[in-house]
XYZ file of C-alpha atoms in Angstrom:
662
model
C 0.000 0.000 0.000
C 1.477 3.344 -1.046
C 0.674 6.824 0.272
C 1.477 10.325 -0.919
C 4.960 11.449 0.189
C 3.597 14.470 2.037
C 1.506 12.266 4.278
C 4.430 10.021 5.029
C 6.618 12.988 5.861
C 4.013 14.694 7.964
C 2.918 11.721 10.019
C 5.628 9.146 9.813
C 8.688 11.369 10.234
C 7.607 14.566 11.929
C 8.589 14.615 15.621
C 7.234 17.027 18.213
C 9.810 19.554 17.120
C 8.427 19.532 13.547
C 4.921 20.870 13.872
C 3.723 19.875 10.370
C -0.055 19.781 10.152
C -2.577 19.072 7.371
C -3.167 22.138 5.282
C -6.882 21.547 4.739
C -9.788 19.367 5.818
C -9.304 16.981 2.898
C -5.743 16.190 4.021
C -6.937 15.892 7.617
C -9.511 13.249 6.630
C -6.854 11.287 4.701
C -4.591 11.376 7.769
C -7.396 10.220 10.004
C -7.918 7.261 7.663
C -4.223 6.406 7.875
C -4.299 6.651 11.663
C -7.421 4.535 11.808
C -5.576 1.805 9.878
C -2.628 2.177 12.194
C -4.946 1.763 15.154
C -6.388 -1.451 13.688
C -2.843 -2.770 13.216
C -1.983 -1.805 16.826
C -5.098 -3.538 18.163
C -4.214 -6.636 16.073
C -0.763 -6.757 17.606
C 1.008 -5.509 14.474
C 3.576 -2.709 14.263
C 1.545 0.317 13.143
C 2.806 2.745 10.516
C 2.614 6.537 10.496
C 2.369 6.874 14.334
C 4.642 9.258 16.196
C 6.802 7.451 18.796
C 5.400 9.274 21.816
C 1.814 8.629 20.639
C 2.622 4.945 20.217
C 4.070 4.869 23.756
C 0.878 6.495 25.052
C -1.279 3.898 23.249
C 0.804 1.130 24.794
C 0.374 2.705 28.263
C -3.389 3.077 27.758
C -3.725 -0.571 26.690
C -1.544 -1.827 29.575
C -3.580 0.281 32.029
C -6.755 -1.481 30.912
C -8.477 1.655 29.673
C -11.428 0.636 27.490
C -11.266 2.623 24.207
C -14.882 1.876 23.349
C -16.363 3.074 26.658
C -16.554 6.837 27.137
C -17.530 8.539 30.387
C -15.848 11.311 32.356
C -14.718 10.639 35.904
C -14.853 13.280 38.669
C -13.322 13.774 42.126
C -15.766 14.042 45.071
C -17.976 17.128 44.874
C -16.436 18.808 47.969
C -12.973 18.290 46.513
C -14.010 19.848 43.185
C -15.467 22.837 45.033
C -12.218 23.347 46.943
C -10.119 23.017 43.755
C -12.215 25.690 42.056
C -11.874 27.973 45.085
C -8.119 27.501 45.197
C -7.837 28.350 41.488
C -10.312 31.239 41.424
C -7.714 33.807 40.316
C -6.385 31.498 37.578
C -9.904 30.889 36.291
C -10.725 34.611 36.310
C -7.549 35.576 34.460
C -7.799 32.759 31.911
C -11.482 33.265 31.161
C -11.161 36.472 29.120
C -8.154 35.129 27.214
C -10.010 31.876 26.449
C -13.000 33.833 25.125
C -10.755 35.940 22.884
C -9.087 32.784 21.588
C -12.476 31.221 20.848
C -13.310 34.138 18.550
C -10.901 32.646 16.006
C -12.459 29.180 16.444
C -16.202 29.835 16.710
C -17.119 26.153 16.329
C -14.443 24.968 18.731
C -13.924 24.313 22.412
C -11.298 25.587 24.881
C -10.758 24.081 28.302
C -8.541 24.946 31.260
C -7.199 22.251 33.596
C -5.007 22.413 36.652
C -1.657 20.641 36.931
C -3.488 17.448 37.961
C -5.688 17.381 34.847
C -8.899 18.540 36.613
C -11.034 20.708 34.325
C -11.450 24.163 35.872
C -13.316 25.989 33.128
C -14.281 25.815 29.471
C -15.911 27.898 26.759
C -17.372 27.039 23.371
C -18.730 23.551 22.727
C -20.046 21.825 25.855
C -17.880 18.722 25.591
C -15.601 18.849 28.671
C -17.516 19.404 31.922
C -15.976 21.268 34.860
C -14.418 18.854 37.336
C -13.775 16.102 34.759
C -10.405 14.345 34.956
C -8.375 14.344 31.716
C -5.265 12.547 32.918
C -3.843 9.754 30.779
C -4.566 7.282 33.571
C -8.289 8.094 33.293
C -8.896 8.929 29.614
C -5.949 7.306 27.852
C -4.199 9.247 25.089
C -5.600 12.794 24.746
C -4.125 16.204 24.032
C -4.394 17.630 27.573
C -2.869 14.471 29.082
C 0.005 14.620 26.618
C 0.769 18.255 27.574
C 0.613 17.357 31.281
C 3.123 14.604 30.672
C 5.542 16.449 28.384
C 5.005 19.944 29.883
C 5.352 21.724 26.529
C 3.281 22.743 23.530
C 1.749 19.656 21.865
C -0.878 18.862 19.247
C -3.016 15.782 18.657
C -4.825 14.749 15.492
C -8.261 13.301 16.121
C -7.142 9.815 15.015
C -4.391 9.821 17.697
C -6.863 9.848 20.624
C -7.265 6.570 22.541
C -11.012 6.785 23.073
C -13.179 5.999 20.066
C -15.631 8.770 21.007
C -12.838 11.359 20.757
C -11.592 9.969 17.436
C -15.133 10.074 16.051
C -15.382 13.838 16.599
C -12.706 14.494 13.950
C -11.486 17.504 15.977
C -7.700 18.025 16.262
C -6.384 19.645 19.471
C -3.460 21.784 20.666
C -2.411 22.267 24.309
C 0.156 24.510 25.974
C 1.344 24.720 29.604
C 0.667 27.766 31.798
C 3.654 28.518 34.036
C 4.209 30.574 37.185
C 7.023 33.030 37.897
C 9.418 30.156 38.742
C 8.636 28.352 35.489
C 6.576 25.596 37.100
C 3.604 24.274 35.108
C 0.452 25.147 37.035
C -2.234 24.561 34.373
C -2.906 23.564 30.772
C -4.845 25.438 28.108
C -6.295 23.121 25.393
C -7.938 24.195 22.129
C -10.179 21.782 20.205
C -11.059 23.037 16.716
C -12.667 21.922 13.485
C -10.278 20.595 10.862
C -10.873 23.681 8.693
C -9.748 25.991 11.520
C -6.757 23.965 12.717
C -3.366 24.665 11.151
C 0.219 25.530 12.034
C -0.621 29.057 13.222
C -3.178 27.631 15.628
C -0.316 26.188 17.678
C 1.326 29.595 17.999
C -1.989 31.132 19.045
C -2.507 28.551 21.800
C 1.081 28.983 22.976
C 0.669 32.772 23.104
C -2.623 32.480 24.970
C -1.117 30.180 27.608
C 1.845 32.522 28.031
C -0.533 35.482 28.329
C -2.389 33.742 31.155
C 0.901 33.015 32.925
C 2.107 36.599 32.547
C -1.195 37.967 33.808
C -0.946 35.727 36.862
C 2.631 36.835 37.507
C 1.600 40.470 37.120
C -1.340 39.994 39.467
C 0.871 38.330 42.058
C 3.390 41.152 41.735
C 0.696 43.806 42.098
C -0.792 41.973 45.078
C 2.643 41.783 46.677
C 3.277 45.471 46.045
C -0.147 46.346 47.419
C 0.519 44.234 50.496
C 3.851 45.978 51.019
C 2.193 49.347 50.461
C -0.536 48.552 52.969
C 1.877 47.380 55.656
C 4.232 50.377 55.396
C 4.481 52.457 58.540
C 4.048 55.650 56.578
C 1.406 57.051 54.274
C 1.873 56.712 50.519
C -0.151 58.552 47.856
C 0.476 58.057 44.133
C -0.636 60.897 41.853
C -1.047 61.039 38.093
C 0.225 63.950 35.995
C -2.775 66.116 36.876
C -2.461 65.608 40.636
C -5.325 63.136 40.880
C -4.960 60.358 43.448
C -4.337 56.999 41.735
C -3.373 54.951 44.791
C -3.494 55.579 48.520
C -2.474 53.123 51.221
C -4.153 52.275 54.514
C -1.867 54.459 56.634
C -2.564 57.566 54.521
C -6.298 56.883 54.659
C -6.077 56.719 58.443
C -4.071 59.948 58.677
C -6.760 61.871 56.797
C -9.734 59.938 58.227
C -10.902 58.814 54.801
C -10.996 62.277 53.194
C -8.313 61.240 50.669
C -9.756 58.851 48.076
C -8.743 57.673 44.636
C -10.049 59.731 41.748
C -9.964 63.010 43.696
C -7.624 65.954 43.143
C -5.165 65.754 46.022
C -4.859 69.461 46.863
C -8.621 69.949 46.707
C -9.403 67.237 49.252
C -6.371 67.558 51.578
C -6.049 71.378 51.472
C -2.317 71.760 52.311
C -1.705 75.162 53.933
C 1.837 75.913 52.857
C 2.364 73.858 49.683
C 0.723 72.320 46.624
C 1.386 68.597 46.249
C 0.428 68.498 42.563
C 3.221 70.933 41.648
C 5.714 70.145 44.387
C 9.152 69.139 43.101
C 11.457 66.606 44.703
C 11.795 67.129 48.455
C 12.608 65.143 51.578
C 10.883 65.544 54.956
C 9.265 68.905 54.280
C 6.753 69.856 56.949
C 3.255 70.435 55.574
C 0.044 71.202 57.498
C -3.140 69.769 55.969
C -6.684 70.906 56.747
C -8.943 68.292 55.096
C -11.891 69.437 57.205
C -12.781 72.351 59.429
C -12.060 70.384 62.598
C -8.951 68.552 61.432
C -5.403 69.883 61.218
C -2.755 67.312 60.351
C 0.962 68.115 60.414
C 3.130 65.751 58.358
C 6.661 65.383 57.086
C 6.285 65.031 53.322
C 8.713 63.517 50.821
C 8.054 63.702 47.058
C 9.548 61.520 44.333
C 8.725 61.540 40.591
C 6.815 58.478 39.362
C 7.906 56.636 36.177
C 4.550 57.491 34.582
C 5.064 61.228 35.042
C 3.079 61.596 38.227
C 4.360 61.768 41.789
C 4.851 59.428 44.728
C 4.229 61.156 48.037
C 5.331 59.695 51.354
C 3.853 61.123 54.563
C 4.802 60.677 58.192
C 2.477 62.200 60.729
C 4.304 64.473 63.150
C 2.143 63.285 66.023
C 3.338 59.718 65.504
C 6.957 60.801 65.045
C 6.732 62.655 68.335
C 5.297 59.557 70.025
C 8.259 57.512 68.761
C 10.635 60.238 69.935
C 9.037 60.190 73.367
C 9.487 56.424 73.608
C 13.142 56.718 72.620
C 13.666 59.558 75.093
C 11.889 57.615 77.821
C 9.693 60.603 78.667
C 7.264 58.886 80.977
C 6.157 59.535 84.507
C 6.979 56.728 86.940
C 5.779 58.069 90.316
C 2.239 57.765 91.667
C 0.647 59.108 94.840
C 1.005 55.673 96.442
C 4.766 55.958 96.030
C 5.012 59.288 97.886
C 6.380 58.342 101.295
C 5.098 60.076 104.422
C 2.024 60.752 106.518
C 2.691 64.161 108.074
C -0.402 66.436 108.144
C 1.269 69.086 105.957
C 2.085 66.448 103.323
C -1.430 65.025 103.437
C -2.910 68.471 102.720
C -0.638 68.886 99.682
C -1.467 65.393 98.408
C -5.221 65.990 98.781
C -5.008 69.177 96.708
C -2.849 67.388 94.131
C -5.335 64.513 93.816
C -8.163 66.991 93.304
C -6.235 68.682 90.493
C -6.186 65.404 88.532
C -9.849 65.796 87.649
C -9.292 68.764 85.326
C -6.810 70.101 82.771
C -6.271 73.363 84.651
C -2.716 74.609 85.053
C -1.029 73.643 88.333
C 1.645 75.686 90.113
C 3.781 73.721 92.595
C 5.725 75.873 95.054
C 8.316 74.848 97.579
C 12.017 74.732 98.363
C 14.483 72.800 96.229
C 14.517 69.097 96.971
C 10.977 68.842 98.343
C 9.824 66.553 95.506
C 7.894 68.903 93.233
C 8.580 66.763 90.135
C 7.371 63.659 91.981
C 4.106 65.473 92.670
C 3.897 66.490 88.988
C 4.394 62.881 87.868
C 1.786 61.630 90.329
C -0.748 64.212 89.086
C -0.085 63.159 85.476
C -0.403 59.446 86.265
C -3.761 59.899 87.975
C -5.171 62.160 85.249
C -6.914 61.147 81.990
C -3.611 61.921 80.249
C -1.737 59.122 81.994
C -1.326 57.143 78.769
C 0.366 60.066 77.004
C 3.751 61.745 77.358
C 5.124 63.406 80.465
C 7.962 65.752 79.579
C 9.956 67.657 82.176
C 11.924 70.809 81.347
C 14.190 72.629 83.787
C 13.823 76.221 82.651
C 16.728 77.315 84.819
C 19.117 74.796 83.230
C 18.474 75.845 79.613
C 20.861 78.392 78.038
C 19.028 81.711 77.742
C 19.331 81.860 73.938
C 17.990 78.294 73.511
C 14.932 78.431 75.763
C 12.485 79.351 72.988
C 13.805 76.836 70.442
C 13.760 74.067 73.072
C 10.214 74.839 74.165
C 8.567 75.919 70.918
C 10.782 74.362 68.205
C 12.093 75.993 65.039
C 11.483 75.865 61.311
C 13.927 74.830 58.587
C 16.650 77.469 58.245
C 15.438 79.461 61.247
C 19.003 80.217 62.350
C 22.592 79.268 61.631
C 23.297 75.728 62.735
C 19.649 74.707 62.929
C 18.785 71.161 61.929
C 17.619 70.715 58.358
C 13.868 70.337 58.245
C 13.471 72.069 61.603
C 12.643 70.432 64.929
C 9.680 70.118 67.219
C 9.853 71.755 70.625
C 8.906 70.260 73.960
C 5.324 71.517 73.620
C 4.818 69.531 70.412
C 6.509 66.466 71.909
C 4.149 66.673 74.888
C 1.056 67.002 72.675
C -1.786 65.087 74.310
C 0.125 64.765 77.575
C 1.679 66.891 80.316
C 4.559 69.381 80.207
C 6.309 69.997 83.538
C 8.082 73.360 83.607
C 10.445 73.271 86.580
C 12.093 76.456 87.890
C 9.573 78.523 85.911
C 10.759 81.652 87.707
C 14.047 81.495 85.791
C 12.381 81.676 82.364
C 13.493 84.712 80.291
C 10.861 87.402 79.660
C 10.774 86.856 75.880
C 10.035 83.149 76.422
C 7.341 84.099 78.963
C 5.518 86.001 76.199
C 5.497 82.935 73.945
C 4.396 80.715 76.828
C 1.479 83.058 77.547
C 0.352 82.713 73.915
C 0.424 78.912 74.206
C -1.686 79.033 77.358
C -4.192 81.417 75.767
C -4.449 80.003 72.232
C -3.358 76.336 72.669
C -0.969 76.696 69.739
C 2.744 77.219 69.233
C 4.637 79.015 66.497
C 8.078 77.638 65.830
C 10.948 80.080 65.535
C 11.156 81.159 61.890
C 7.713 79.752 61.041
C 4.565 81.641 60.064
C 2.020 78.891 60.682
C 0.849 78.025 64.176
C 0.624 74.409 65.305
C -2.268 73.376 67.529
C -1.222 71.552 70.707
C -3.163 69.930 73.501
C -0.890 70.083 76.538
C -1.504 70.371 80.246
C 0.989 72.603 82.052
C 2.327 71.867 85.533
C 4.808 74.526 86.612
C 7.062 74.568 89.659
C 9.213 77.151 91.370
C 11.272 77.550 94.524
C 11.200 81.338 94.353
C 8.559 83.888 95.260
C 6.862 84.581 91.923
C 4.816 87.458 93.324
C 8.023 89.197 94.370
C 9.430 88.525 90.877
C 6.282 90.106 89.410
C 6.790 93.215 91.557
C 10.410 93.559 90.433
C 9.464 93.061 86.760
C 11.297 89.756 86.411
C 8.099 87.816 85.784
C 5.008 88.753 83.777
C 1.978 89.436 85.929
C -0.487 88.083 83.343
C 1.535 84.881 83.001
C 1.628 84.461 86.774
C -2.154 84.513 86.984
C -2.393 82.130 84.038
C -0.098 79.654 85.829
C -1.469 80.098 89.343
C -4.834 78.443 88.727
C -4.324 75.542 91.140
C -1.594 76.386 93.634
C -0.110 73.545 95.690
C 2.608 74.360 98.282
C 4.917 71.380 98.918
C 6.126 71.341 102.561
C 9.824 71.383 103.416
C 11.198 68.298 105.177
C 11.669 70.210 108.452
C 7.915 70.928 108.333
C 7.188 67.194 108.162
C 9.976 65.866 110.427
C 7.742 63.002 111.555
C 8.273 61.506 108.086
C 12.083 61.394 108.413
C 12.262 57.832 109.914
C 10.011 56.398 107.181
C 11.885 58.243 104.424
C 15.239 57.145 105.863
C 14.167 53.506 105.897
C 12.807 53.769 102.351
C 16.049 55.245 101.029
C 18.126 52.734 103.040
C 16.385 49.756 101.414
C 16.556 51.351 97.970
C 20.312 52.067 98.185
C 21.166 48.634 99.625
C 19.247 46.997 96.790
C 21.013 49.121 94.173
C 24.454 48.423 95.679
C 23.646 44.720 96.278
C 24.622 45.088 99.934
C 23.202 43.349 102.986
C 20.602 45.662 104.539
C 22.289 47.807 107.151
C 20.307 49.239 110.067
C 20.216 52.653 111.725
C 20.819 52.739 115.472
C 18.483 54.833 117.591
C 21.288 57.381 118.001
C 21.680 57.702 114.249
C 17.933 58.124 113.745
C 17.795 60.779 116.497
C 20.563 62.694 114.732
C 18.743 62.452 111.398
C 15.531 63.770 112.978
C 17.353 66.695 114.683
C 18.962 67.918 111.449
C 16.956 70.739 109.706
C 17.633 69.419 106.155
C 18.102 72.639 104.188
C 18.319 70.480 101.047
C 15.085 68.700 102.000
C 14.286 65.144 100.831
C 16.953 65.224 98.114
C 19.647 65.952 100.727
C 18.372 63.134 102.971
C 18.590 60.650 100.105
C 22.093 61.770 99.143
C 23.453 61.516 102.684
C 22.009 58.042 103.223
C 23.502 56.865 99.926
C 26.896 58.349 100.878
C 26.927 56.720 104.328
C 25.937 53.259 103.006
C 28.594 53.485 100.280
C 31.381 54.184 102.760
C 30.234 52.056 105.714
C 31.308 48.395 106.057
C 29.413 47.348 109.143
C 25.852 46.202 109.598
C 24.883 49.075 111.933
C 24.987 52.794 111.140
C 25.532 54.776 114.325
C 25.422 58.531 114.834
C 29.220 58.634 114.531
C 28.974 57.257 110.979
C 26.895 60.226 109.807
C 28.436 63.416 108.344
C 29.698 65.881 110.929
C 27.098 68.563 110.107
C 24.314 66.054 110.913
C 25.937 64.855 114.144
C 26.575 68.308 115.593
C 23.177 69.824 114.835
C 21.220 70.659 117.999
C 24.145 70.008 120.412
C 25.747 72.465 122.881
C 29.266 73.767 122.125
C 30.660 71.402 124.803
C 28.855 68.412 123.260
C 30.084 69.422 119.821
C 33.696 69.634 121.050
C 33.381 66.264 122.786
C 31.942 64.745 119.656
C 34.762 66.142 117.538
C 37.291 64.801 120.066
C 35.641 61.396 120.016
C 35.723 61.375 116.245
C 39.400 62.362 116.205
C 40.167 59.661 118.764
C 38.371 57.109 116.585
C 40.480 58.164 113.610
C 43.698 57.715 115.652
C 42.560 54.270 116.817
C 41.798 53.239 113.256
C 45.231 54.365 112.085
C 46.984 52.495 114.932
C 44.993 49.334 114.103
C 45.978 49.594 110.429
C 49.695 49.945 111.321
C 49.441 46.918 113.643
C 47.809 44.725 110.925
C 50.473 45.717 108.370
C 53.289 44.933 110.809
C 51.810 41.528 111.686
C 51.311 40.527 108.040
C 54.813 41.653 107.197
C 56.336 39.531 109.964
C 54.318 36.456 108.882
C 54.882 36.907 105.112
C 51.158 37.466 104.569
C 49.960 34.238 106.271
C 46.355 35.167 107.081
C 45.630 32.199 109.347
C 48.628 32.905 111.600
C 48.008 36.661 111.547
C 44.377 36.193 112.654
C 45.438 33.883 115.500
C 48.171 36.304 116.644
C 45.755 39.284 116.673
C 42.889 37.320 118.279
C 40.600 37.673 115.244
C 38.634 35.203 113.154
C 39.604 34.798 109.491
C 36.399 36.569 108.496
C 37.098 39.381 110.948
C 40.575 39.851 109.514
C 39.173 39.926 105.971
C 36.805 42.715 107.032
C 39.709 44.703 108.490
C 41.752 44.246 105.307
C 38.827 45.525 103.236
C 38.235 48.438 105.625
C 41.839 49.642 105.477
C 42.380 48.725 101.800
C 45.311 46.414 102.609
C 46.469 43.998 99.882
C 47.870 40.698 101.233
C 49.860 40.081 98.032
C 52.284 42.834 99.078
C 53.463 40.746 102.054
C 53.733 37.311 100.491
C 57.289 36.370 99.566
């Protein structure tokens, strides 16, 4: 039997790399007849002609697997499993659907189906011949175009006569299938076109290949956009993307939160955000420029704005809200109040009166003026007021007005704008009022504030806004003021050193803090509290005060108040080696207070005698160690001391044993 050379070349010799196909339906029918004969030969156990090697291998597999070529019925996974597969591939199905419909326009009488990497049909369009959920694997359907693509993972075609199932051969529809790949090149699905013989030719293969690649690229692009959107949404700063006209194209979650939803896509950015000192649509490249936005009558938002050109000709705007930056700054600075009223030690009547007034002041935002001598604990009272007020969750910032250089008071308190003065930080800086926004600002030693700064402070108290040095726009602040002074402000008002109007603004709730000599009954409790605190800090065994030492502490007038008491107790515990602190271990000024001149002289003599005894003891220990070449056991026995007692003496007199060992 002879056949035209073109048929022999096309079917008998063409491998998968040579995509020769019949040029018309007449040739296709002739090839189907040849393949039908080949199939009869294969079924009869003969070596078939005109069958491509990989098709022949697939026929052999199908026969060995017991797949009945004459019986045709689709198999399906369980219904719940199909439902889950469709859910998992929802994006793939959505992306592929429009491309499949466009491809079908060139094959109006055809059929296109989409399967996942396991051969489960996900979707189809055109002829209703492959139901969703049907399994097209070779193990289920024998030789078919989709199964061949799944196996070889590349573009393939199948003439109708090459199918294993008789029902598929009888359709006389050739097929082409191409893999859909992800960004890593893995095959994730197969796109299969079934067409009439008149509409199936060499270019059909390229069309199917291009369609499959288009689906893959769309999926990659979607994944990339989803990833970028996810990154954009999780950024800790606002991002707004504008087109050339200044219209918002994209806005992330953080920016939407900053402007409470006033900024939306499709709106002109300057119209909806109303920047007071700039125009975002025309702004050129900048980094951390401060801009105040007024998107609504009741909302003023201050942000640091950075602008970058977008590749499309628009702009990318990054925003960081100043309020949040200040909150971060406060955390870094550790500007929090730690003391509460429960931590204020003492029960003297004068202290109780001050604490009662302070507790009452917590119920309002009125300005508080704390008066009292240095060291009485005015800042502790300020912290306690803050911690019991509704502002306890916000910042507590303390400023010592007397410690600030005169020419820096205003910039420290009120901040400065970019370029306000030589040496100023680029972009400007927020002052303490802005950092304390929402919380409490403690102005210690308010009486030492320069007059020019007093004027600015009065404006803040009256208008609840600050104007940075070198700036024209005011910034609204919500700050409670607690001021403190150890001087007589009324006297300063009379001498012109302090503004009268500011004094009355500050002196709304006045709380005098008693000096320690006015609450001497609290000295034992305070002394014990400081003793335990210092011993814990120094990791020392708790020492105890003798009754004589406590009497001396209670007699002393404490001109430095509680701060002086704490310092003296820390000094004594640092320098004392024993377990008991007696009156003689206290500083001389504490010991001699309240004694007659004779008692003072006797005390000084006793102290001098103790010093001489100590020096004699030190000389004796050194001589003994020297004579015994540093043998501690023998030295202790000779001096009538225990080993531990000798060690204590060595530590007390700073004697190194190594100097005597030879």
